[in-house]
Amino acid sequence: MKMTAAVMYEQGLPTPYANSGPFRIEEVDLEGPGEGEVLVEVRGAGLCHSDLSQVAGLRKRTLPVVGGHEGAGIVREVGKGVTQFKEGDHVVMTLVAGCGCCNFCVEQRPVLCNGVTASRSQGLLANSARRLSRNGQPIYHYSGVSSFAQYAVTLPGSLIKADPRVPLDVAAMFGCAVLTGAGSVFNAAQVRPGQRVAVIGLGGVGLNAVMAARISGASEIIGIDINESKFALAKELGCTHTLSATAPDLVEQARALTNGGVDFAFEVTGHKNAMQSAIALTRKGGQVICVGLGAFGDMYQYDHASLVSEEKVLRGSLMGSCIPERDLPRYLKFFQDGKMPVDKLKSGTMGFDELNHNLDLLDRGEVVRQILLP
Ligand code: APR
Ligand code: ZN
Ligand code: ZN
């Protein structure tokens, strides 16, 4: 079938993206669904900071590629052998989909899956198929999702059923922002009632960590950002305090609010100075949960003797250390019960023609989550 999609041909184009146009809006060909595949009509796709990192070229991709790694939609057709889904099902699309049989999947850690990592870097679905092309030339899949398109062919493992009562433009945020932010709190940190946390970086991912910390019963939730315009929403979603990341006495202020430091600091920007703050404002014996992704190969510095003598833990958490089929139904229920008002993260919606401009808005921190309505 023919469909409209946002295709990236080149990484590392200059800002402003509204001028350089990393995404070209084009008519492309979509084949399938083949055996074991599912055709989804995309009804919402979130624009995430990781999309900015891809556009900037921090992590290389097989090009050209249809962008988008979080989304939601409606199943329109299932390939031979697909029994988990049927036409009309509402689904969340997620980039975490383990092969089910490697060491890591067997250990219930699909974010570390070996098989899927390989197919991802080649721009293929996990069954090694490619269903996208244009004028007979290959176009590649992005993280098995490619949701910046009217339709997507995916594997069942990349889809989680959602209650049709959850609006699809809200459901779109669950596949990355919610899984990552909430999972860093529930799965990686396992915050307990009365513990104290700080979240550095109050974007789409960080604010989900804030909501999860509130559900976990954290007594202090300190939101930290360089952009103070993020503070009002952060307080509404659960922050008990907000601090400017640029305050010279940031660490002292955070320590004063928490009687010597937080049990968990969530670093959700990927920036080196934010990592330094996260380590410094963590109490002895506390943990720094590293969620933000910088460029591969970047080196960070810390005071090793303090880490040892204060028994601090640095812990990476990819995609909320999630198991999507276990976690997403829980988070969708939290939303439906009003405990996790993910809809408040939606800054607005956009059409294809506004996608490049919205990269600039996200880059400048003027929006939290913009949702593409293809
Ligand atoms: N200190 C504190 N806050 C910062 C800093 C800093 N040095 N640099 C940026 N920020 C803030 C921004 O002002 C913004 O509010 O971090 C927030 C980042 O939010 P988004 O751009 O919406 O990013 P998000 O989609 O939440 O992703 C955050 O997680 O998945 C990873 O790759 C992703 O590294 C990214 C991070
Ligand atoms: Zn993302
Ligand atoms: Zn695996």
CSV table of C-alpha atoms and ligand atoms in Angstrom, one decimal:
chain,number,residue,atom,x,y,z
A,1,MET,CA,0.0,0.0,0.0
A,2,LYS,CA,1.0,3.7,-0.4
A,3,MET,CA,1.1,5.8,2.7
A,4,THR,CA,2.6,9.1,4.0
A,5,ALA,CA,5.6,8.8,6.3
A,6,ALA,CA,8.4,11.0,7.7
A,7,VAL,CA,11.7,9.7,6.3
A,8,MET,CA,15.1,10.7,7.5
A,9,TYR,CA,17.9,10.5,4.9
A,10,GLU,CA,20.7,12.1,6.7
A,11,GLN,CA,21.8,12.6,10.3
A,12,GLY,CA,23.6,15.6,11.7
A,13,LEU,CA,21.8,18.3,9.8
A,14,PRO,CA,22.2,21.8,11.3
A,15,THR,CA,19.6,23.5,13.5
A,16,PRO,CA,17.1,25.0,13.2
A,17,TYR,CA,15.5,21.9,11.9
A,18,ALA,CA,12.5,23.8,10.5
A,19,ASN,CA,15.1,25.0,7.8
A,20,SER,CA,17.3,22.0,7.4
A,21,GLY,CA,14.4,19.5,7.4
A,22,PRO,CA,15.8,16.2,8.7
A,23,PHE,CA,12.4,14.6,8.1
A,24,ARG,CA,11.0,14.5,4.5
A,25,ILE,CA,7.3,13.9,4.3
A,26,GLU,CA,6.9,11.4,1.4
A,27,GLU,CA,4.6,8.8,0.0
A,28,VAL,CA,6.3,5.4,0.6
A,29,ASP,CA,5.4,1.8,0.0
A,30,LEU,CA,4.5,-0.5,2.8
A,31,GLU,CA,4.2,-4.2,2.2
A,32,GLY,CA,2.7,-6.9,4.4
A,33,PRO,CA,1.8,-7.9,6.9
A,34,GLY,CA,3.7,-11.0,6.2
A,35,GLU,CA,3.5,-14.2,8.3
A,36,GLY,CA,3.7,-13.4,12.0
A,37,GLU,CA,3.3,-9.6,11.4
A,38,VAL,CA,0.7,-7.0,12.2
A,39,LEU,CA,-0.5,-4.0,10.2
A,40,VAL,CA,-1.3,-1.0,12.5
A,41,GLU,CA,-3.0,2.2,11.6
A,42,VAL,CA,-1.1,4.8,13.6
A,43,ARG,CA,-3.3,7.2,15.5
A,44,GLY,CA,-0.7,9.0,17.5
A,45,ALA,CA,3.1,9.1,17.8
A,46,GLY,CA,5.1,10.9,20.4
A,47,LEU,CA,8.2,13.0,19.7
A,48,CYS,CA,10.9,12.1,22.2
A,49,HIS,CA,14.3,13.5,23.1
A,50,SER,CA,15.8,10.3,21.6
A,51,ASP,CA,14.4,11.4,18.2
A,52,LEU,CA,16.5,14.6,18.6
A,53,SER,CA,19.6,12.5,19.4
A,54,GLN,CA,19.0,10.4,16.3
A,55,VAL,CA,18.5,13.5,14.1
A,56,ALA,CA,21.7,15.0,15.6
A,57,GLY,CA,23.5,11.8,14.8
A,58,LEU,CA,24.6,10.9,18.3
A,59,ARG,CA,23.7,7.3,17.5
A,60,LYS,CA,24.1,6.0,13.9
A,61,ARG,CA,21.2,4.5,12.1
A,62,THR,CA,20.7,2.6,8.9
A,63,LEU,CA,19.3,5.2,6.5
A,64,PRO,CA,16.9,6.2,5.1
A,65,VAL,CA,14.6,5.4,7.9
A,66,VAL,CA,11.0,6.1,8.9
A,67,GLY,CA,11.2,7.8,12.3
A,68,GLY,CA,9.2,7.3,15.4
A,69,HIS,CA,9.6,4.9,18.3
A,70,GLU,CA,6.6,5.4,20.4
A,71,GLY,CA,3.0,5.4,19.2
A,72,ALA,CA,-0.5,3.9,19.4
A,73,GLY,CA,-3.0,2.8,16.9
A,74,ILE,CA,-5.6,0.3,15.7
A,75,VAL,CA,-4.8,-3.2,14.3
A,76,ARG,CA,-6.1,-3.3,10.7
A,77,GLU,CA,-4.8,-6.7,9.5
A,78,VAL,CA,-2.9,-9.6,11.0
A,79,GLY,CA,-0.5,-11.9,9.1
A,80,LYS,CA,-0.8,-15.7,9.0
A,81,GLY,CA,-0.1,-17.3,12.4
A,82,VAL,CA,-0.8,-14.2,14.5
A,83,THR,CA,-3.2,-15.2,17.3
A,84,GLN,CA,-2.5,-12.5,20.0
A,85,PHE,CA,-4.2,-9.7,18.0
A,86,LYS,CA,-7.2,-9.2,15.8
A,87,GLU,CA,-8.5,-6.4,13.5
A,88,GLY,CA,-9.8,-3.5,15.6
A,89,ASP,CA,-7.6,-4.0,18.7
A,90,HIS,CA,-6.2,-0.8,20.1
A,91,VAL,CA,-2.5,-1.1,20.7
A,92,VAL,CA,0.5,0.7,22.2
A,93,MET,CA,3.6,0.4,20.0
A,94,THR,CA,6.9,0.0,21.9
A,95,LEU,CA,10.6,-0.3,20.9
A,96,VAL,CA,11.2,-2.9,23.7
A,97,ALA,CA,10.5,-6.3,22.3
A,98,GLY,CA,12.8,-9.2,23.3
A,99,CYS,CA,13.4,-12.3,21.1
A,100,GLY,CA,12.1,-14.4,24.0
A,101,CYS,CA,14.9,-16.9,23.9
A,102,CYS,CA,18.4,-15.3,24.4
A,103,ASN,CA,20.0,-15.4,27.9
A,104,PHE,CA,18.7,-11.9,28.7
A,105,CYS,CA,15.1,-12.7,27.7
A,106,VAL,CA,15.2,-15.9,29.7
A,107,GLU,CA,16.3,-13.7,32.7
A,108,GLN,CA,13.2,-11.5,32.1
A,109,ARG,CA,15.4,-8.6,30.9
A,110,PRO,CA,14.1,-7.9,27.4
A,111,VAL,CA,15.7,-4.4,27.2
A,112,LEU,CA,19.1,-6.2,27.0
A,113,CYS,CA,18.0,-8.7,24.3
A,114,ASN,CA,20.9,-9.7,22.0
A,115,GLY,CA,18.8,-10.7,19.0
A,116,VAL,CA,16.7,-7.6,18.8
A,117,THR,CA,19.7,-5.3,19.2
A,118,ALA,CA,21.2,-6.7,16.1
A,119,SER,CA,18.1,-6.4,13.9
A,120,ARG,CA,17.6,-2.8,15.2
A,121,SER,CA,21.0,-1.6,14.1
A,122,GLN,CA,20.3,-3.0,10.6
A,123,GLY,CA,16.9,-1.2,10.5
A,124,LEU,CA,15.0,-4.5,10.2
A,125,LEU,CA,12.1,-6.0,12.1
A,126,ALA,CA,13.3,-8.7,14.5
A,127,ASN,CA,12.3,-11.4,12.0
A,128,SER,CA,14.8,-9.8,9.6
A,129,ALA,CA,12.1,-8.5,7.3
A,130,ARG,CA,11.9,-5.0,5.8
A,131,ARG,CA,8.5,-3.8,4.6
A,132,LEU,CA,9.3,-0.2,3.7
A,133,SER,CA,10.5,1.1,0.3
A,134,ARG,CA,10.1,4.0,-2.1
A,135,ASN,CA,10.4,3.7,-5.9
A,136,GLY,CA,11.9,0.2,-5.3
A,137,GLN,CA,14.6,1.6,-3.1
A,138,PRO,CA,14.8,0.3,0.5
A,139,ILE,CA,13.7,2.3,3.5
A,140,TYR,CA,14.4,1.0,6.9
A,141,HIS,CA,12.5,0.5,10.1
A,142,TYR,CA,13.3,2.5,13.3
A,143,SER,CA,13.5,0.3,16.4
A,144,GLY,CA,10.9,-2.1,15.0
A,145,VAL,CA,8.2,0.7,15.3
A,146,SER,CA,8.5,3.6,12.7
A,147,SER,CA,5.4,5.3,14.0
A,148,PHE,CA,5.9,8.6,12.1
A,149,ALA,CA,3.7,7.1,9.4
A,150,GLN,CA,0.1,6.5,8.6
A,151,TYR,CA,0.6,2.8,9.0
A,152,ALA,CA,3.2,0.5,10.4
A,153,VAL,CA,4.0,-3.2,10.0
A,154,THR,CA,5.4,-4.5,13.2
A,155,LEU,CA,5.8,-7.8,15.1
A,156,PRO,CA,3.4,-8.7,17.8
A,157,GLY,CA,6.1,-8.4,20.4
A,158,SER,CA,6.2,-4.6,19.7
A,159,LEU,CA,2.5,-4.2,20.5
A,160,ILE,CA,0.6,-4.2,23.8
A,161,LYS,CA,-3.2,-4.2,23.8
A,162,ALA,CA,-4.8,-1.1,25.3
A,163,ASP,CA,-8.4,-0.5,26.5
A,164,PRO,CA,-10.2,1.4,23.7
A,165,ARG,CA,-11.3,3.9,26.3
A,166,VAL,CA,-7.7,5.2,26.6
A,167,PRO,CA,-7.4,8.0,24.0
A,168,LEU,CA,-4.9,6.9,21.4
A,169,ASP,CA,-3.0,10.2,21.4
A,170,VAL,CA,-2.4,9.6,25.1
A,171,ALA,CA,-1.7,5.9,24.7
A,172,ALA,CA,1.1,7.0,22.3
A,173,MET,CA,3.2,8.2,25.1
A,174,PHE,CA,3.3,4.9,27.0
A,175,GLY,CA,5.6,3.0,24.6
A,176,CYS,CA,8.7,5.1,25.6
A,177,ALA,CA,8.2,8.1,27.9
A,178,VAL,CA,6.0,6.2,30.4
A,179,LEU,CA,7.8,2.9,30.3
A,180,THR,CA,11.2,4.6,30.7
A,181,GLY,CA,10.3,7.1,33.4
A,182,ALA,CA,8.0,5.0,35.5
A,183,GLY,CA,10.1,1.9,35.1
A,184,SER,CA,13.2,3.6,36.4
A,185,VAL,CA,11.3,4.2,39.7
A,186,PHE,CA,9.3,0.9,39.9
A,187,ASN,CA,11.8,-1.5,38.4
A,188,ALA,CA,15.3,-0.1,38.7
A,189,ALA,CA,15.1,1.8,42.0
A,190,GLN,CA,12.1,0.1,43.6
A,191,VAL,CA,11.4,3.2,45.7
A,192,ARG,CA,9.6,2.5,49.0
A,193,PRO,CA,7.2,4.6,50.9
A,194,GLY,CA,8.9,7.5,52.8
A,195,GLN,CA,12.0,7.5,50.7
A,196,ARG,CA,13.4,10.7,49.2
A,197,VAL,CA,14.1,11.1,45.6
A,198,ALA,CA,15.3,13.7,43.1
A,199,VAL,CA,14.5,13.8,39.4
A,200,ILE,CA,16.9,15.8,37.3
A,201,GLY,CA,15.4,16.7,33.9
A,202,LEU,CA,11.6,17.3,33.9
A,203,GLY,CA,10.8,16.3,30.3
A,204,GLY,CA,8.5,13.6,29.1
A,205,VAL,CA,10.6,10.9,30.7
A,206,GLY,CA,11.4,12.6,34.0
A,207,LEU,CA,7.9,13.6,34.7
A,208,ASN,CA,6.8,10.0,34.5
A,209,ALA,CA,9.5,9.2,37.1
A,210,VAL,CA,7.9,12.0,39.2
A,211,MET,CA,4.4,10.4,38.9
A,212,ALA,CA,5.8,7.0,39.7
A,213,ALA,CA,7.6,8.3,42.8
A,214,ARG,CA,4.4,9.8,44.0
A,215,ILE,CA,2.6,6.4,43.6
A,216,SER,CA,5.4,4.7,45.4
A,217,GLY,CA,4.9,7.0,48.4
A,218,ALA,CA,8.2,8.9,48.3
A,219,SER,CA,8.0,11.6,51.0
A,220,GLU,CA,10.2,14.1,49.2
A,221,ILE,CA,10.3,14.4,45.4
A,222,ILE,CA,12.6,17.1,44.3
A,223,GLY,CA,12.3,18.2,40.6
A,224,ILE,CA,15.4,19.8,39.1
A,225,ASP,CA,15.7,21.4,35.7
A,226,ILE,CA,17.6,24.2,34.0
A,227,ASN,CA,14.3,25.4,32.7
A,228,GLU,CA,12.0,26.8,35.4
A,229,SER,CA,9.0,26.8,33.1
A,230,LYS,CA,8.9,23.1,33.8
A,231,PHE,CA,8.2,23.5,37.5
A,232,ALA,CA,4.5,24.2,37.6
A,233,LEU,CA,3.6,20.9,35.8
A,234,ALA,CA,6.2,19.0,37.8
A,235,LYS,CA,4.5,20.2,41.1
A,236,GLU,CA,1.1,19.3,39.8
A,237,LEU,CA,2.3,15.8,39.0
A,238,GLY,CA,4.0,15.1,42.3
A,239,CYS,CA,7.1,17.2,43.0
A,240,THR,CA,7.1,18.4,46.6
A,241,HIS,CA,10.0,20.8,45.8
A,242,THR,CA,11.6,22.2,42.6
A,243,LEU,CA,15.1,23.6,42.3
A,244,SER,CA,16.9,25.3,39.5
A,245,ALA,CA,19.8,23.2,38.1
A,246,THR,CA,21.8,26.3,37.6
A,247,ALA,CA,21.6,27.4,41.3
A,248,PRO,CA,25.2,27.5,42.6
A,249,ASP,CA,24.1,25.9,45.9
A,250,LEU,CA,21.8,23.3,44.2
A,251,VAL,CA,23.4,20.4,46.1
A,252,GLU,CA,23.3,22.2,49.5
A,253,GLN,CA,19.6,23.1,48.9
A,254,ALA,CA,18.7,19.5,48.0
A,255,ARG,CA,20.6,18.1,50.9
A,256,ALA,CA,18.9,20.5,53.3
A,257,LEU,CA,15.5,19.5,52.1
A,258,THR,CA,16.3,15.8,52.6
A,259,ASN,CA,18.3,15.7,55.8
A,260,GLY,CA,21.6,14.9,54.0
A,261,GLY,CA,20.7,13.7,50.6
A,262,VAL,CA,18.2,11.6,48.6
A,263,ASP,CA,17.9,7.9,48.6
A,264,PHE,CA,17.6,7.9,44.8
A,265,ALA,CA,18.6,10.5,42.3
A,266,PHE,CA,17.2,9.9,38.8
A,267,GLU,CA,19.4,11.5,36.1
A,268,VAL,CA,17.1,12.0,33.1
A,269,THR,CA,19.0,14.4,30.8
A,270,GLY,CA,22.2,12.5,29.9
A,271,HIS,CA,24.3,15.6,30.5
A,272,LYS,CA,27.5,15.4,32.4
A,273,ASN,CA,26.9,18.3,34.8
A,274,ALA,CA,23.5,16.7,35.7
A,275,MET,CA,25.3,13.5,36.5
A,276,GLN,CA,27.7,15.3,38.8
A,277,SER,CA,24.8,16.9,40.6
A,278,ALA,CA,22.9,13.6,40.8
A,279,ILE,CA,25.9,11.9,42.5
A,280,ALA,CA,26.5,14.8,44.8
A,281,LEU,CA,23.0,15.1,46.1
A,282,THR,CA,22.6,11.4,46.8
A,283,ARG,CA,23.0,10.5,50.4
A,284,LYS,CA,25.5,7.9,51.7
A,285,GLY,CA,24.3,4.5,50.6
A,286,GLY,CA,21.9,5.9,48.1
A,287,GLN,CA,21.6,5.2,44.4
A,288,VAL,CA,21.9,7.2,41.2
A,289,ILE,CA,19.7,5.8,38.5
A,290,CYS,CA,21.1,6.9,35.1
A,291,VAL,CA,18.2,7.1,32.6
A,292,GLY,CA,19.3,9.9,30.2
A,293,LEU,CA,21.4,8.8,27.2
A,294,GLY,CA,24.2,10.9,26.0
A,295,ALA,CA,26.4,10.0,23.0
A,296,PHE,CA,28.0,6.6,22.9
A,297,GLY,CA,31.7,6.9,23.9
A,298,ASP,CA,31.2,10.0,26.1
A,299,MET,CA,33.2,9.7,29.3
A,300,TYR,CA,31.8,11.0,32.7
A,301,GLN,CA,33.8,11.8,35.8
A,302,TYR,CA,33.2,11.1,39.4
A,303,ASP,CA,35.1,11.0,42.7
A,304,HIS,CA,35.9,7.3,43.0
A,305,ALA,CA,37.0,7.4,46.7
A,306,SER,CA,33.7,9.0,47.7
A,307,LEU,CA,31.7,6.5,45.8
A,308,VAL,CA,33.5,3.7,47.6
A,309,SER,CA,33.6,5.2,51.1
A,310,GLU,CA,30.0,6.5,50.9
A,311,GLU,CA,28.7,3.2,49.4
A,312,LYS,CA,26.9,4.9,46.6
A,313,VAL,CA,25.5,2.9,43.7
A,314,LEU,CA,25.5,4.1,40.1
A,315,ARG,CA,22.9,2.1,38.1
A,316,GLY,CA,22.1,2.4,34.4
A,317,SER,CA,18.4,1.8,33.5
A,318,LEU,CA,17.5,1.4,29.9
A,319,MET,CA,13.8,1.9,29.0
A,320,GLY,CA,12.8,1.6,32.6
A,321,SER,CA,14.3,-1.9,32.8
A,322,CYS,CA,10.9,-2.9,31.7
A,323,ILE,CA,9.0,-6.0,30.7
A,324,PRO,CA,6.4,-4.3,28.5
A,325,GLU,CA,3.7,-7.0,28.6
A,326,ARG,CA,3.8,-6.9,32.4
A,327,ASP,CA,4.3,-3.1,33.0
A,328,LEU,CA,2.2,-1.4,30.3
A,329,PRO,CA,-1.1,-2.8,31.4
A,330,ARG,CA,-0.3,-1.7,34.9
A,331,TYR,CA,0.6,1.8,33.8
A,332,LEU,CA,-2.5,2.1,31.5
A,333,LYS,CA,-4.6,1.1,34.6
A,334,PHE,CA,-2.8,3.8,36.7
A,335,PHE,CA,-3.8,6.3,34.0
A,336,GLN,CA,-7.4,5.1,33.9
A,337,ASP,CA,-7.6,5.3,37.7
A,338,GLY,CA,-6.3,8.9,37.6
A,339,LYS,CA,-3.1,8.0,39.5
A,340,MET,CA,-0.8,8.7,36.5
A,341,PRO,CA,-2.3,11.6,34.5
A,342,VAL,CA,-0.1,11.0,31.5
A,343,ASP,CA,-2.5,13.2,29.4
A,344,LYS,CA,-1.0,16.2,31.1
A,345,LEU,CA,2.3,15.6,29.4
A,346,LYS,CA,0.8,16.2,26.0
A,347,SER,CA,1.7,19.7,25.0
A,348,GLY,CA,-0.2,19.6,21.8
A,349,THR,CA,-0.7,17.7,18.5
A,350,MET,CA,0.9,18.2,15.1
A,351,GLY,CA,0.6,17.2,11.5
A,352,PHE,CA,3.5,15.8,9.4
A,353,ASP,CA,4.3,19.3,8.1
A,354,GLU,CA,5.0,20.5,11.6
A,355,LEU,CA,7.3,17.7,12.6
A,356,ASN,CA,10.7,19.4,11.8
A,357,HIS,CA,9.6,22.6,13.6
A,358,ASN,CA,8.6,20.6,16.6
A,359,LEU,CA,12.1,19.2,16.8
A,360,ASP,CA,13.2,22.8,17.4
A,361,LEU,CA,10.6,23.3,20.1
A,362,LEU,CA,11.7,20.2,21.9
A,363,ASP,CA,15.3,21.1,21.5
A,364,ARG,CA,14.6,24.5,23.1
A,365,GLY,CA,12.6,22.9,25.9
A,366,GLU,CA,9.4,24.7,24.9
A,367,VAL,CA,7.3,21.5,24.8
A,368,VAL,CA,7.1,18.3,26.8
A,369,ARG,CA,5.4,15.8,24.4
A,370,GLN,CA,4.1,16.8,21.0
A,371,ILE,CA,1.9,14.1,19.4
A,372,LEU,CA,2.0,13.5,15.7
A,373,LEU,CA,-1.5,12.7,14.3
A,374,PRO,CA,-0.5,11.1,11.0
B,1,APR,N1,20.3,19.9,34.1
B,1,APR,C1,19.0,19.8,34.4
B,1,APR,N2,18.0,19.7,33.5
B,1,APR,C2,18.4,19.7,32.2
B,1,APR,C3,19.8,19.8,31.8
B,1,APR,C4,20.7,19.9,32.9
B,1,APR,N3,22.0,20.0,32.6
B,1,APR,N4,19.8,19.7,30.5
B,1,APR,C5,18.6,19.6,30.0
B,1,APR,N5,17.7,19.6,31.1
B,1,APR,C6,16.2,19.4,31.1
B,1,APR,C7,15.5,20.1,29.9
B,1,APR,O1,15.3,21.5,30.3
B,1,APR,C8,14.2,19.3,29.8
B,1,APR,O2,13.2,19.8,30.7
B,1,APR,O3,16.0,18.0,30.8
B,1,APR,C9,14.7,17.9,30.2
B,1,APR,C10,14.7,16.9,29.1
B,1,APR,O4,13.5,16.7,28.6
B,1,APR,P1,13.1,16.3,27.2
B,1,APR,O5,13.9,17.1,26.2
B,1,APR,O6,11.6,16.3,27.1
B,1,APR,O7,13.7,14.8,27.1
B,1,APR,P2,12.9,13.4,27.4
B,1,APR,O8,12.2,12.9,26.2
B,1,APR,O9,12.3,13.4,28.7
B,1,APR,O10,14.2,12.4,27.5
B,1,APR,C11,15.2,12.6,28.5
B,1,APR,O11,15.9,10.3,28.5
B,1,APR,O12,15.4,8.7,27.0
B,1,APR,C12,16.3,9.6,27.3
B,1,APR,O13,17.5,10.1,25.3
B,1,APR,C13,16.5,10.6,26.2
B,1,APR,O14,18.4,11.5,27.3
B,1,APR,C14,17.1,11.7,27.0
B,1,APR,C15,16.3,11.7,28.3
B,2,ZN,ZN,11.9,7.8,23.5
B,3,ZN,ZN,16.3,-11.9,23.5
